[in-house]
Short mmCIF file of C-alpha atoms in Angstrom, two decimals:
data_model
loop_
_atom_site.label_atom_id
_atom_site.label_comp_id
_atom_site.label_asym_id
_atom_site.label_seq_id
_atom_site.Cartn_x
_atom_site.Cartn_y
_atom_site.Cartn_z
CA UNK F 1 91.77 103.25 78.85
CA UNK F 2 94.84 104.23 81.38
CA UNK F 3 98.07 103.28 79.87
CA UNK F 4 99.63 100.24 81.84
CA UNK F 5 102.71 102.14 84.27
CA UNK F 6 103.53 98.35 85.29
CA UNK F 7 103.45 94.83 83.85
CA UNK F 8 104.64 91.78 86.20
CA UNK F 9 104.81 88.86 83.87
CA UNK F 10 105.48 85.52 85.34
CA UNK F 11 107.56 86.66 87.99
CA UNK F 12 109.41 83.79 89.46
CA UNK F 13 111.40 84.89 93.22
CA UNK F 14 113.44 81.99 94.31
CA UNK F 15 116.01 82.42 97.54
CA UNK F 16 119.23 80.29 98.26
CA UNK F 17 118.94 78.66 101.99
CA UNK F 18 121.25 76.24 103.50
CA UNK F 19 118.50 73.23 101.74
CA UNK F 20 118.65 74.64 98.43
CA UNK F 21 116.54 77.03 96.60
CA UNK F 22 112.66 77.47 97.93
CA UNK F 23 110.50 79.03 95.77
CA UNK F 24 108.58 82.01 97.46
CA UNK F 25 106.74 83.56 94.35
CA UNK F 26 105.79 81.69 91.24
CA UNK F 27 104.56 82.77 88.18
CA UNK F 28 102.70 85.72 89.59
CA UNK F 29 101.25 88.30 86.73
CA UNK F 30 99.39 91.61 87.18
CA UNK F 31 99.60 94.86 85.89
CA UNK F 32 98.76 98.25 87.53
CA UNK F 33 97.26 101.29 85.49
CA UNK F 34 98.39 104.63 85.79
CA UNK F 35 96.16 106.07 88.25
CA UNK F 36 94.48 103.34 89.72
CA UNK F 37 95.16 101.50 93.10
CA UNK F 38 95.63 97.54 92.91
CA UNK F 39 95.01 95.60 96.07
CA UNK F 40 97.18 92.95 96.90
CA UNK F 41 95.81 90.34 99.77
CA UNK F 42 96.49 87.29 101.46
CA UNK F 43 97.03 85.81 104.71
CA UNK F 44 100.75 86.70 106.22
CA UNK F 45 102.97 83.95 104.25
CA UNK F 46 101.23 84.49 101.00
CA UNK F 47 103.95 86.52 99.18
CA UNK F 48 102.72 89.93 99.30
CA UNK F 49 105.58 91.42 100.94
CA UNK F 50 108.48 89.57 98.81
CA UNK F 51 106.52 90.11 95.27
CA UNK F 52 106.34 93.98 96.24
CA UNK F 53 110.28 93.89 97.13
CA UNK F 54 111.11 92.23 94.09
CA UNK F 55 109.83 94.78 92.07
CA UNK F 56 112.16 97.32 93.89
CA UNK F 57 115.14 94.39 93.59
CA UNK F 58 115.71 94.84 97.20
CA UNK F 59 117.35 91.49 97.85
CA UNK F 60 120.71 90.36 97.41
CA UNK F 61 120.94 88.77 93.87
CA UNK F 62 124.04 87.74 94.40
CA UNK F 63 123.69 85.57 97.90
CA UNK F 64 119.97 85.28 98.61
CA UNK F 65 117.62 86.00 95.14
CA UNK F 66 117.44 84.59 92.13
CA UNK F 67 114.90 86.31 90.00
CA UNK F 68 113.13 85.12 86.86
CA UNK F 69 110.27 86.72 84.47
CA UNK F 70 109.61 90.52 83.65
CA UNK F 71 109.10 93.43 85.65
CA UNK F 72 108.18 96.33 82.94
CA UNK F 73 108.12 99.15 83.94
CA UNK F 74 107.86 101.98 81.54
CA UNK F 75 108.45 99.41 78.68
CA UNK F 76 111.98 98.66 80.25
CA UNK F 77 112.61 95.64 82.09
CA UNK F 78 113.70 96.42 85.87
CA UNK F 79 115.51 92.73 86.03
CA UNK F 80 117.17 93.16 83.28
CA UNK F 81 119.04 96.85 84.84
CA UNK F 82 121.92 97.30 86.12
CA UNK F 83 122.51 98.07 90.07
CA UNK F 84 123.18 101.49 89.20
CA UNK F 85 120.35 101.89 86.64
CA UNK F 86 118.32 100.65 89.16
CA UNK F 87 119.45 103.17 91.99
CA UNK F 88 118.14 105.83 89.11
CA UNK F 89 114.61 104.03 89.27
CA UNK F 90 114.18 103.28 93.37
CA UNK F 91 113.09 105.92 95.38
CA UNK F 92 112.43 108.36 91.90
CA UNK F 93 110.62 106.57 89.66
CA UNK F 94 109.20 103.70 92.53
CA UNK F 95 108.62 104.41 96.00
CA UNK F 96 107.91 102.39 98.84
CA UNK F 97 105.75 102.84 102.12
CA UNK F 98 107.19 99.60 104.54
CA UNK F 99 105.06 98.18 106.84
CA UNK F 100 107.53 99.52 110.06
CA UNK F 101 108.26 103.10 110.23
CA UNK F 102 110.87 102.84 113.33
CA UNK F 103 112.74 99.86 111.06
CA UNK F 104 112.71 102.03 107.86
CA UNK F 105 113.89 105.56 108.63
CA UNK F 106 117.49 105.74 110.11
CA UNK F 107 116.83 106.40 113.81
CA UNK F 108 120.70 108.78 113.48
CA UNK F 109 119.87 111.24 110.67
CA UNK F 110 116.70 113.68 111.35
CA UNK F 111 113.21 113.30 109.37
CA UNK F 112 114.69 115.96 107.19
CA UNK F 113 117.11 115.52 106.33
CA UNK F 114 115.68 112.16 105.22
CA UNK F 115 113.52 113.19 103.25
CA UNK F 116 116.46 115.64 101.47
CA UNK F 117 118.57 113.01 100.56
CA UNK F 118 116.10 111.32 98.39
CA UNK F 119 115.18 114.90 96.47
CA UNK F 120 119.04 115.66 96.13
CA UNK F 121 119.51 112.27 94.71
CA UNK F 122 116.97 112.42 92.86
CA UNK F 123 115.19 115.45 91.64
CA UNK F 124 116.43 118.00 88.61
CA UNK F 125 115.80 121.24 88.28
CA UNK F 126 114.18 122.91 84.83
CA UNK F 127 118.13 123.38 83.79
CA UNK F 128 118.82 119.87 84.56
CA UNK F 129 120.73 120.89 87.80
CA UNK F 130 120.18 119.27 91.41
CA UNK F 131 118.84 120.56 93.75
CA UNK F 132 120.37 122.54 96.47
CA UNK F 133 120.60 122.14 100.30
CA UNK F 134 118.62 124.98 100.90
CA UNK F 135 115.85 124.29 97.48
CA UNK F 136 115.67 120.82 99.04
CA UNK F 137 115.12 121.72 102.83
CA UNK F 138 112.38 124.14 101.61
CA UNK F 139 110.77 121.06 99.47
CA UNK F 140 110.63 118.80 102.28
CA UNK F 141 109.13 121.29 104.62
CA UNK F 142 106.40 121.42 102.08
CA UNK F 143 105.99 117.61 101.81
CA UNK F 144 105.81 117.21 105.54
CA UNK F 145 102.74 120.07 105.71
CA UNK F 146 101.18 118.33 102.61
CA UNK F 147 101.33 114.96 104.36
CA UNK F 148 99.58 116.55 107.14
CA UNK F 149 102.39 116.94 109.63
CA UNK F 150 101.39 119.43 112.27
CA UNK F 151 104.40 122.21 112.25
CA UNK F 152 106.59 120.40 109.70
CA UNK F 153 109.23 122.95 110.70
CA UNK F 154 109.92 121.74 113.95
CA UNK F 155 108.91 118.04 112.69
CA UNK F 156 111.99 118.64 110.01
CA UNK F 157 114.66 118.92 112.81
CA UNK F 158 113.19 116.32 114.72
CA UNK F 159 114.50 112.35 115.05
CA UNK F 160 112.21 109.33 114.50
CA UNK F 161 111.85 107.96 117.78
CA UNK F 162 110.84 111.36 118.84
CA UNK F 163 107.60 110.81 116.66
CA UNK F 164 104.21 109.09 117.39
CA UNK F 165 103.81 106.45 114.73
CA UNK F 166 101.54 107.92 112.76
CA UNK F 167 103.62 110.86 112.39
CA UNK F 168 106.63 108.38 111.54
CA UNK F 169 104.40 106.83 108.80
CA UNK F 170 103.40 109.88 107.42
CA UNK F 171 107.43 111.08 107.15
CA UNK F 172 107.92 107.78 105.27
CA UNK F 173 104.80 108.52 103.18
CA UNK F 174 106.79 111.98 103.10
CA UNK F 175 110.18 110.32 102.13
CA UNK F 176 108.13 108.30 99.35
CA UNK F 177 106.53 110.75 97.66
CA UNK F 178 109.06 113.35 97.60
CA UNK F 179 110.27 112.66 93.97
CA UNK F 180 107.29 112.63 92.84
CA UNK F 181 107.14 109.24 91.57
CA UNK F 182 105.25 107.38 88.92
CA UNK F 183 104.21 104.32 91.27
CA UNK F 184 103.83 104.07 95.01
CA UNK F 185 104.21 100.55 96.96
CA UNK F 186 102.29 100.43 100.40
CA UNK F 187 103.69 97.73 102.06
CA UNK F 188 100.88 97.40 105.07
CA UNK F 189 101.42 101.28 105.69
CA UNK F 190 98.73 101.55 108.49
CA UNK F 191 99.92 97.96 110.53
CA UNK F 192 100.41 98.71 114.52
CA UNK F 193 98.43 101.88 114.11
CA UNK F 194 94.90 103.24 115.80
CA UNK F 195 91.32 103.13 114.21
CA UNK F 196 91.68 106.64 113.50
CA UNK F 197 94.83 107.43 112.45
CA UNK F 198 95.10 104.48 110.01
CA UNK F 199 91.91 106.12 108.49
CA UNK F 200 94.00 109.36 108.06
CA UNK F 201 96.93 107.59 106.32
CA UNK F 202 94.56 105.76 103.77
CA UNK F 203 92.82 108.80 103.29
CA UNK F 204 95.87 110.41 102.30
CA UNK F 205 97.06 107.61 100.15
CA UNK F 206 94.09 107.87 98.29
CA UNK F 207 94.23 111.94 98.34
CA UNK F 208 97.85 111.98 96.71
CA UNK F 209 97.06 109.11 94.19
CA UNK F 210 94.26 111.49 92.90
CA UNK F 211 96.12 114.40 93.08
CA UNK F 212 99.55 112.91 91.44
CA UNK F 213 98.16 110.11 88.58
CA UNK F 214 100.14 107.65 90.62
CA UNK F 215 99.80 103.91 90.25
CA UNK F 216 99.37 101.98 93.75
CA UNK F 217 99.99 98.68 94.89
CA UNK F 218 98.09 98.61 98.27
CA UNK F 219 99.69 95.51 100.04
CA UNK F 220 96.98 94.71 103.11
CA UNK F 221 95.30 91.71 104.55
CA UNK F 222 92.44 94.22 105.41
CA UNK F 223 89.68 93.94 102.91
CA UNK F 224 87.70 97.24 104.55
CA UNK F 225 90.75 98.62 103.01
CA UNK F 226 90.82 97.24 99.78
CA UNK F 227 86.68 97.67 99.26
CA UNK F 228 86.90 101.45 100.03
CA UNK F 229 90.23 102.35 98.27
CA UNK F 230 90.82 99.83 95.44
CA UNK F 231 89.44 99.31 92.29
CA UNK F 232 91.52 96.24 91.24
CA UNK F 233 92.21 93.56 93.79
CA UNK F 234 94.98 89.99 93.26
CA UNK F 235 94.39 87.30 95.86
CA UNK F 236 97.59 85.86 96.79
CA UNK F 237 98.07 82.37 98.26
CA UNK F 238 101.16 80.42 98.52
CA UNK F 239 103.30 82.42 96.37
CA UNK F 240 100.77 82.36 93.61
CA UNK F 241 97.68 84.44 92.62
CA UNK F 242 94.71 82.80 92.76
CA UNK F 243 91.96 85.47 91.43
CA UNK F 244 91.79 88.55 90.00
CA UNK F 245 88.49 90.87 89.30
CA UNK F 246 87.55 94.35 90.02
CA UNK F 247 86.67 94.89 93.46
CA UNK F 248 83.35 94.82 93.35
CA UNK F 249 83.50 91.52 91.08
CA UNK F 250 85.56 89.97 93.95
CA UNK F 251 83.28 91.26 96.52
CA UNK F 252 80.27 90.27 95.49
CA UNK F 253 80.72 87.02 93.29
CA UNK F 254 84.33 86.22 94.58
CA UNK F 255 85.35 82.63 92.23
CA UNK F 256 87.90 80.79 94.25
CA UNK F 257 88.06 78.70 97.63
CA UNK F 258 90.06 81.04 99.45
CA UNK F 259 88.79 84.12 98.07
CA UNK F 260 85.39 83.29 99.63
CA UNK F 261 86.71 82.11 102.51
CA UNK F 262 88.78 85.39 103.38
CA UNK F 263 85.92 87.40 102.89
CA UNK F 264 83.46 85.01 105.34
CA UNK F 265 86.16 85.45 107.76
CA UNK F 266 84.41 88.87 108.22
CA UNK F 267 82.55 90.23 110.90
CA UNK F 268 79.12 90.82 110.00
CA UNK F 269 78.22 93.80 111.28
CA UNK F 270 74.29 92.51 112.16
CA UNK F 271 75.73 89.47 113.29
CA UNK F 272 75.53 88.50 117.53
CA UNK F 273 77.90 89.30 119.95
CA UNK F 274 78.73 85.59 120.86
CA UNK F 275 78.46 84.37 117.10
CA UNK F 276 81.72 82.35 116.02
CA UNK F 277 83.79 84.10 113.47
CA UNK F 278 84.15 81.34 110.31
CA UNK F 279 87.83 80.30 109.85
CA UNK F 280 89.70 78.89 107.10
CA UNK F 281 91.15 75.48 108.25
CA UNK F 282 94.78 74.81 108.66
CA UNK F 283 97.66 77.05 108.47
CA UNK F 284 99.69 78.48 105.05
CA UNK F 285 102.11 75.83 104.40
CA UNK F 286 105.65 76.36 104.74
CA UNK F 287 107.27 76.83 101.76
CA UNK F 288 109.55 73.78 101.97
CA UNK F 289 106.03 71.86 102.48
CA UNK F 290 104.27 72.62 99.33
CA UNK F 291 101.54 70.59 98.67
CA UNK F 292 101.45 68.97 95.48
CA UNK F 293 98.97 70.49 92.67
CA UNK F 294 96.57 72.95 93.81
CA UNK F 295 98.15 74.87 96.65
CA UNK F 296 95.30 75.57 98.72
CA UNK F 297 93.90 71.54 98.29
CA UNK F 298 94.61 70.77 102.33
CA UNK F 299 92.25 73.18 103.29
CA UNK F 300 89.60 73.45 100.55
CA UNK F 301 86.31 72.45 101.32
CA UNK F 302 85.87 71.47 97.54
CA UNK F 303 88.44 69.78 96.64
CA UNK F 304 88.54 66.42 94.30
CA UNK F 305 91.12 63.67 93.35
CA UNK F 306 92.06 65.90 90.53
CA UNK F 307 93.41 68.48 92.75
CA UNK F 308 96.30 66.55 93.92
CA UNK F 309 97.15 66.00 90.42
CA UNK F 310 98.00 68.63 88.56
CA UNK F 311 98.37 72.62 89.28
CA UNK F 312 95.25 74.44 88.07
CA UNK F 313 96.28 77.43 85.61
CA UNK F 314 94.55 80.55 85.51
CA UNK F 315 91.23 80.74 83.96
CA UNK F 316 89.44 84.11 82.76
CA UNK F 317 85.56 83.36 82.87
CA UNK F 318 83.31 85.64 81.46
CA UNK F 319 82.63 87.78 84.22
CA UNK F 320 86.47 89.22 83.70
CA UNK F 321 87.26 87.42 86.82
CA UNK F 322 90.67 85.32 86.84
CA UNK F 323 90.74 82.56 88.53
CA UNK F 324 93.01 79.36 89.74
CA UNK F 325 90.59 76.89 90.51
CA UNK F 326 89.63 73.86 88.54
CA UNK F 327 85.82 74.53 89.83
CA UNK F 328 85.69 78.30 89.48
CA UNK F 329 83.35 77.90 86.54
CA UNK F 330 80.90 75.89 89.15
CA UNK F 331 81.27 78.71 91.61
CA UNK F 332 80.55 80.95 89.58
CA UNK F 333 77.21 79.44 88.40
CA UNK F 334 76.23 79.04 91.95
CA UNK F 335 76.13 75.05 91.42
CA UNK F 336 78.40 74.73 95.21
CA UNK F 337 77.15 75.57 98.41
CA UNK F 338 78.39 78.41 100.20
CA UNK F 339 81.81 77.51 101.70
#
């Protein structure tokens, strides 16, 4: 059995506003193998984004965050670092691919020497020295031909904006991957890109996973994504997950509300041109209007008084599956209709 590379463990994200604290994660807990991708899905509001950017402690602890839990990686707790022990672990150890290529590489320095500065930071030689200007420049070269960057040594000298945005997204991918690292965050890495070349990108995701023993947390609200590249998927809703299986668990006896209701939302590929898509009702809450007990109550088609109650925890039922649901077991033994 891989060896766990990360273990979230009741990770708590809360952020200072002008009304107090709100709460945008809550006692969220995965773990991803070495080697394996984990899917991470949910409508936009769910908490993908801020769970993955608490793991790189991206926020302002001292204005905006507050952070509680564990985040161990390696055995060592990342909330428990220092700034500058955590500077040693982001962009080495954990990379990230963001969802906007044009927002995350600095439109003034050249995809280069982007993709420099993280290996000169970051990468020793055998004798424990850095590397140079010239060793690194020769590096990235190579990264940008092994992300598939037609002519990486013209692409080197080259600014952002002067890039398609695949091409930008592959430079990040670039960027990411330069140090080598031990886990890889994709952060919606194909969003506001064509059929084809998102394809490419997830292709190459997968490739360099392979190739590298890598853990991956695949953020994405696509689940064509997540069936063909995953092998772990976490529903998020709310801030909280709400079921956990293997992906072919979750895709073929999926346990919660809003699990099956994501994946009716669908197309069906024999289905007719004028048939109505099925939608989940309502909207995600905002997160100063969280419903009391189960989260997803307002819009669950199977909801009872006990619901509004109390929170559900999260059950593990003896398919593997996790699940927050106070009727998961009934689901699960086919005693409710079809959402």
């Amino acid at each position: 059995m891989p060896e766990n590379i990360l273990e979230v463990n009741n990770l708590t994200t809360r952020f200072r506003t002008e009304r107090g604290l709100v709460t945008a994660v809550q006692g969220v807990s995965f773990h991803v193998r070495r080697g394996e991708i984990l899917g991470l899905v949910g409508e936009s509001g769910c908490g993908k984004s801020v769970t993955s950017q608490t793991i790189m402690r991206l926020y302002d602890e001292k204005r905006l965050a507050r952070y509680e839990g564990e985040i161990l990686f390696e055995g060592k707790n990342l909330l428990a670092l220092s700034e500058k022990q955590m500077q040693a672990v982001r962009g080495g150890k954990i990379a990230m691919v963001f969802q906007d290529s044009l927002s995350a590489l600095n439109p003034v320095f050249t995809c280069g020497d982007q993709i420099m500065e993280a290996m000169m930071i970051h990468t020793r030689k055998e004798d424990g020295r850095k590397l140079s200007r010239g060793e690194a420049k020769e590096k990235a070269v190579e990264m940008l031909r092994l992300v598939g960057i037609p002519d990486p040594e013209k692409r080197f000298s080259q600014y952002p904006h002067e890039l398609s945005g695949g091409m930008r997204q592959r430079v990040m991918i670039a960027c990411a991957l330069s140090c080598r690292p031990k886990l890889l965050i994709a952060d919606e890495p194909t969003t506001a890109l064509d059929v084809t070349i998102q394809a490419q990108i997830m292709e190459l995701i997968v490739e360099l996973n392979r190739e590298l023993d890598m853990g991956v947390i695949l953020i994405t609200h696509d689940l064509s994504v997540v069936a063909e590249t995953c092998s772990r998927v976490a529903v998020m809703y709310l801030g909280q997950i709400v079921e956990e299986a293997d992906v072919l668990s979750l895709f073929e006896h999926p346990c919660h509300p809003y699990t099956r209701g994501l994946l009716k939302s669908l197309p069906s590929v024999s289905g007719g041109r004028r048939e109505d898509l099925y939608i989940i009702e309502g909207t995600v809450p905002l997160l100063s209007q969280i419903p009391q007990g189960c989260r997803f109550r307002p819009r669950c088609p199977y909801a009872r008084p006990e619901c509004a109650e109390r929170m559900p925890e999260l059950e593990t039922l003896p398919s593997g599956q996790t699940v927050r649901c106070f009727r998961a077991k009934e689901i699960a033994e086919g005693r409710l209709s079809d959402v």
